[in-house]
């Protein structure tokens, strides 16, 4: 890494293009070395979706399948998210989907690569990418899926258990709603999962309805 790209704390900042737009952000992110997570991952998984998306969804970080394919939310959690979006009447191709952290962090368990929770320093290192996605897309609503996404933007004092499903006004977008992460549902079964799934669908519907009641910027 060139000397001028070093800083005292990990950050993607020096890797960002000067005048960001989606194509050059995506390209620049491919070579990000802002924290150590690029070292064990296959590739950067940048966000995906229309530049004019009204709704921007944020997950935590790519999983095993996302790391291999280079696309966000294509594995088991992604399939669950797709079903929830579809039940909420939101076409996935109309929303921009991204993650708080753009590289897959994992630990080996036999031949499997298991998700490993990103540290606060890694979440903050990666945030410039997320900030640029938000500022180029200018969504009317941001939907945070799980605590990592929510706390990346709202700070560690933000508790999903308390705030989930509330339509909030924030500096990031006129509206923001935090809900559970679809992966949390994958760890449940039976009626518990059904219940959590319908609550996720309801939160997504609430987000879509909130957009309709606010004027376009
Ligand atoms: N979980 C996430 O948070 N993001 C993905 O892209 C896939 C799984
Ligand atoms: Fe850069 Fe984010 Fe990957 Fe770290 S996780 S290397 S900050 S893109």
CSV table of C-alpha atoms and ligand atoms in Angstrom, one decimal:
chain,number,residue,atom,x,y,z
A,1,UNK,CA,0.0,0.0,0.0
A,2,UNK,CA,1.4,3.4,-0.9
A,3,UNK,CA,2.5,5.4,2.2
A,4,UNK,CA,0.0,8.3,1.7
A,5,UNK,CA,-2.8,5.8,1.9
A,6,UNK,CA,-2.0,4.8,5.5
A,7,UNK,CA,-3.9,6.3,8.3
A,8,UNK,CA,-3.9,5.7,12.1
A,9,UNK,CA,-7.2,4.0,12.0
A,10,UNK,CA,-8.6,1.7,9.3
A,11,UNK,CA,-10.6,3.6,6.7
A,12,UNK,CA,-11.8,3.3,3.1
A,13,UNK,CA,-11.7,7.1,2.7
A,14,UNK,CA,-8.5,7.3,0.6
A,15,UNK,CA,-9.8,4.8,-1.9
A,16,UNK,CA,-12.9,6.8,-2.8
A,17,UNK,CA,-13.1,8.6,-6.1
A,18,UNK,CA,-13.2,12.4,-5.9
A,19,UNK,CA,-16.4,12.8,-7.8
A,20,UNK,CA,-18.4,9.7,-6.9
A,21,UNK,CA,-21.1,8.1,-9.0
A,22,UNK,CA,-22.2,4.5,-8.8
A,23,UNK,CA,-20.0,3.1,-11.6
A,24,UNK,CA,-16.7,4.6,-10.4
A,25,UNK,CA,-17.5,3.9,-6.7
A,26,UNK,CA,-18.1,0.3,-7.5
A,27,UNK,CA,-14.9,0.1,-9.5
A,28,UNK,CA,-12.8,1.9,-6.8
A,29,UNK,CA,-14.3,-0.4,-4.1
A,30,UNK,CA,-12.9,-3.4,-5.9
A,31,UNK,CA,-9.4,-2.3,-4.9
A,32,UNK,CA,-10.2,-1.1,-1.3
A,33,UNK,CA,-7.6,-2.0,1.3
A,34,UNK,CA,-9.2,0.3,3.9
A,35,UNK,CA,-9.2,-2.5,6.6
A,36,UNK,CA,-7.8,-6.0,6.8
A,37,UNK,CA,-11.0,-7.8,5.6
A,38,UNK,CA,-10.1,-7.8,1.9
A,39,UNK,CA,-7.3,-10.2,2.7
A,40,UNK,CA,-9.4,-13.3,3.3
A,41,UNK,CA,-12.3,-12.5,1.0
A,42,UNK,CA,-12.7,-13.3,-2.7
A,43,UNK,CA,-13.9,-9.9,-3.8
A,44,UNK,CA,-15.6,-6.7,-2.8
A,45,UNK,CA,-19.4,-7.1,-2.8
A,46,UNK,CA,-20.7,-3.6,-3.6
A,47,UNK,CA,-24.4,-2.6,-3.5
A,48,UNK,CA,-26.7,-3.2,-6.4
A,49,UNK,CA,-29.8,-1.6,-7.8
A,50,UNK,CA,-31.1,1.5,-9.6
A,51,UNK,CA,-29.3,4.8,-9.1
A,52,UNK,CA,-32.7,6.4,-8.6
A,53,UNK,CA,-34.0,3.9,-6.1
A,54,UNK,CA,-36.4,5.4,-3.5
A,55,UNK,CA,-35.6,2.7,-1.0
A,56,UNK,CA,-32.1,1.7,0.1
A,57,UNK,CA,-31.7,-1.5,2.1
A,58,UNK,CA,-28.6,-2.2,4.2
A,59,UNK,CA,-27.6,-5.6,5.5
A,60,UNK,CA,-24.5,-6.5,7.5
A,61,UNK,CA,-21.8,-8.0,5.3
A,62,UNK,CA,-21.7,-10.5,2.4
A,63,UNK,CA,-22.0,-14.1,3.2
A,64,UNK,CA,-20.3,-17.1,1.7
A,65,UNK,CA,-22.4,-17.1,-1.5
A,66,UNK,CA,-22.2,-13.3,-1.9
A,67,UNK,CA,-18.4,-13.5,-1.6
A,68,UNK,CA,-18.3,-16.1,-4.4
A,69,UNK,CA,-20.7,-14.3,-6.7
A,70,UNK,CA,-19.8,-10.7,-5.9
A,71,UNK,CA,-23.5,-9.8,-5.4
A,72,UNK,CA,-25.3,-8.8,-2.2
A,73,UNK,CA,-28.1,-10.9,-0.7
A,74,UNK,CA,-28.0,-13.9,-3.1
A,75,UNK,CA,-27.6,-16.7,-0.5
A,76,UNK,CA,-30.1,-18.1,2.0
A,77,UNK,CA,-30.7,-14.7,3.7
A,78,UNK,CA,-31.1,-13.1,0.3
A,79,UNK,CA,-33.8,-15.6,-0.7
A,80,UNK,CA,-35.6,-14.9,2.5
A,81,UNK,CA,-35.3,-11.2,1.9
A,82,UNK,CA,-36.6,-11.6,-1.6
A,83,UNK,CA,-39.7,-13.4,-0.3
A,84,UNK,CA,-40.3,-10.8,2.3
A,85,UNK,CA,-40.0,-8.0,-0.3
A,86,UNK,CA,-42.3,-9.7,-2.6
A,87,UNK,CA,-44.9,-10.3,0.1
A,88,UNK,CA,-44.6,-6.6,1.0
A,89,UNK,CA,-45.3,-5.8,-2.7
A,90,UNK,CA,-41.8,-4.2,-3.2
A,91,UNK,CA,-40.1,-5.4,-6.4
A,92,UNK,CA,-36.4,-6.1,-5.6
A,93,UNK,CA,-35.3,-4.6,-8.8
A,94,UNK,CA,-36.6,-1.2,-7.7
A,95,UNK,CA,-34.6,-1.1,-4.5
A,96,UNK,CA,-30.9,-0.6,-3.9
A,97,UNK,CA,-29.5,-3.3,-1.8
A,98,UNK,CA,-26.1,-3.0,0.0
A,99,UNK,CA,-24.2,-3.9,3.1
A,100,UNK,CA,-22.6,-2.0,6.0
A,101,UNK,CA,-19.3,-3.9,5.3
A,102,UNK,CA,-18.3,-4.9,1.8
A,103,UNK,CA,-16.0,-7.8,2.4
A,104,UNK,CA,-17.0,-11.2,3.8
A,105,UNK,CA,-15.5,-11.9,7.3
A,106,UNK,CA,-15.4,-15.5,8.2
A,107,UNK,CA,-13.8,-18.2,10.3
A,108,UNK,CA,-13.1,-21.7,9.1
A,109,UNK,CA,-15.1,-24.5,10.6
A,110,UNK,CA,-13.9,-27.7,8.8
A,111,UNK,CA,-14.5,-27.0,5.1
A,112,UNK,CA,-17.2,-24.4,5.8
A,113,UNK,CA,-16.6,-20.7,6.1
A,114,UNK,CA,-18.8,-19.3,8.9
A,115,UNK,CA,-19.9,-15.7,9.3
A,116,UNK,CA,-17.8,-13.8,11.8
A,117,UNK,CA,-19.2,-10.5,13.2
A,118,UNK,CA,-17.4,-7.4,11.9
A,119,UNK,CA,-15.8,-5.2,14.6
A,120,UNK,CA,-16.8,-1.6,15.1
A,121,UNK,CA,-13.5,-0.5,13.6
A,122,UNK,CA,-14.2,-2.4,10.4
A,123,UNK,CA,-17.8,-1.1,10.2
A,124,UNK,CA,-16.5,2.4,10.5
A,125,UNK,CA,-13.6,1.8,8.1
A,126,UNK,CA,-16.2,0.7,5.5
A,127,UNK,CA,-18.7,3.4,6.1
A,128,UNK,CA,-17.4,5.8,3.5
A,129,UNK,CA,-18.6,3.4,0.8
A,130,UNK,CA,-22.0,3.3,2.4
A,131,UNK,CA,-22.1,7.1,2.8
A,132,UNK,CA,-21.2,7.6,-0.9
A,133,UNK,CA,-23.9,5.1,-1.9
A,134,UNK,CA,-26.4,7.0,0.2
A,135,UNK,CA,-25.3,10.4,-1.1
A,136,UNK,CA,-25.4,9.4,-4.8
A,137,UNK,CA,-28.7,7.6,-4.6
A,138,UNK,CA,-30.4,10.0,-2.2
A,139,UNK,CA,-33.1,7.5,-1.2
A,140,UNK,CA,-36.3,8.7,0.5
A,141,UNK,CA,-36.1,5.9,2.9
A,142,UNK,CA,-33.2,3.7,4.3
A,143,UNK,CA,-34.1,0.3,5.7
A,144,UNK,CA,-31.5,-1.1,8.0
A,145,UNK,CA,-31.6,-4.9,8.3
A,146,UNK,CA,-30.2,-5.7,11.7
A,147,UNK,CA,-28.0,-4.0,14.3
A,148,UNK,CA,-24.8,-3.7,12.3
A,149,UNK,CA,-26.5,-1.6,9.6
A,150,UNK,CA,-28.5,0.4,12.1
A,151,UNK,CA,-25.5,1.1,14.3
A,152,UNK,CA,-23.2,1.9,11.4
A,153,UNK,CA,-25.4,4.9,10.7
A,154,UNK,CA,-27.1,5.6,14.1
A,155,UNK,CA,-24.3,4.8,16.6
A,156,UNK,CA,-23.9,2.0,19.1
A,157,UNK,CA,-26.6,3.4,21.4
A,158,UNK,CA,-29.2,2.5,18.8
A,159,UNK,CA,-31.1,-0.6,19.9
A,160,UNK,CA,-33.1,-2.6,17.3
A,161,UNK,CA,-35.2,-4.1,20.1
A,162,UNK,CA,-36.4,-0.6,21.0
A,163,UNK,CA,-36.5,1.1,17.6
A,164,UNK,CA,-37.5,-1.6,15.1
A,165,UNK,CA,-40.5,-0.8,12.9
A,166,UNK,CA,-40.4,2.9,13.8
A,167,UNK,CA,-40.2,5.4,10.9
A,168,UNK,CA,-37.5,7.9,11.9
A,169,UNK,CA,-36.2,11.1,10.5
A,170,UNK,CA,-32.4,11.2,10.2
A,171,UNK,CA,-29.5,13.1,8.7
A,172,UNK,CA,-29.0,10.2,6.3
A,173,UNK,CA,-32.3,10.2,4.6
A,174,UNK,CA,-35.7,11.9,5.2
A,175,UNK,CA,-36.9,8.5,6.5
A,176,UNK,CA,-35.2,5.6,8.1
A,177,UNK,CA,-36.6,2.3,9.5
A,178,UNK,CA,-34.7,-0.4,11.2
A,179,UNK,CA,-35.8,-4.0,11.4
A,180,UNK,CA,-34.5,-7.4,12.0
A,181,UNK,CA,-31.9,-9.1,9.8
A,182,UNK,CA,-33.2,-11.9,7.7
A,183,UNK,CA,-30.4,-14.2,8.9
A,184,UNK,CA,-31.8,-14.0,12.4
A,185,UNK,CA,-35.0,-15.7,11.0
A,186,UNK,CA,-32.9,-18.5,9.5
A,187,UNK,CA,-31.9,-19.4,13.0
A,188,UNK,CA,-35.5,-19.8,14.1
A,189,UNK,CA,-38.0,-22.4,13.1
A,190,UNK,CA,-41.7,-23.3,13.1
A,191,UNK,CA,-44.2,-20.7,14.3
A,192,UNK,CA,-41.4,-18.5,15.7
A,193,UNK,CA,-40.0,-18.0,12.3
A,194,UNK,CA,-43.4,-17.5,10.7
A,195,UNK,CA,-44.2,-14.8,13.2
A,196,UNK,CA,-40.8,-13.1,12.7
A,197,UNK,CA,-41.3,-13.3,9.0
A,198,UNK,CA,-44.7,-11.6,9.0
A,199,UNK,CA,-43.3,-8.9,11.3
A,200,UNK,CA,-40.5,-8.3,8.8
A,201,UNK,CA,-43.0,-8.1,6.0
A,202,UNK,CA,-45.0,-5.6,8.0
A,203,UNK,CA,-42.0,-3.4,8.6
A,204,UNK,CA,-41.2,-3.4,4.9
A,205,UNK,CA,-44.8,-2.5,4.1
A,206,UNK,CA,-44.6,0.3,6.6
A,207,UNK,CA,-41.4,1.6,5.0
A,208,UNK,CA,-43.1,1.5,1.5
A,209,UNK,CA,-46.2,3.3,2.8
A,210,UNK,CA,-44.1,5.9,4.6
A,211,UNK,CA,-42.4,6.8,1.3
A,212,UNK,CA,-45.8,7.4,-0.4
A,213,UNK,CA,-46.9,9.8,2.3
A,214,UNK,CA,-43.8,12.1,2.0
A,215,UNK,CA,-43.2,14.4,-0.9
A,216,UNK,CA,-40.4,13.7,-3.3
A,217,UNK,CA,-37.3,15.9,-2.9
B,1,LIG,N1,-26.3,-11.1,4.9
B,1,LIG,C1,-26.1,-9.8,4.7
B,1,LIG,O1,-26.1,-9.0,5.6
B,1,LIG,N2,-25.8,-9.4,3.5
B,1,LIG,C2,-25.7,-10.2,2.4
B,1,LIG,O2,-25.4,-9.7,1.4
B,1,LIG,C3,-26.0,-11.5,2.6
B,1,LIG,C4,-26.2,-12.0,3.9
B,2,LIG,FE1,-12.4,-1.7,2.3
B,2,LIG,FE2,-14.7,-2.2,3.5
B,2,LIG,FE3,-13.4,-4.2,2.4
B,2,LIG,FE4,-12.5,-3.1,4.6
B,2,LIG,S1,-14.4,-4.2,4.4
B,2,LIG,S2,-11.3,-3.5,2.8
B,2,LIG,S3,-13.1,-0.9,4.3
B,2,LIG,S4,-14.3,-2.5,1.3
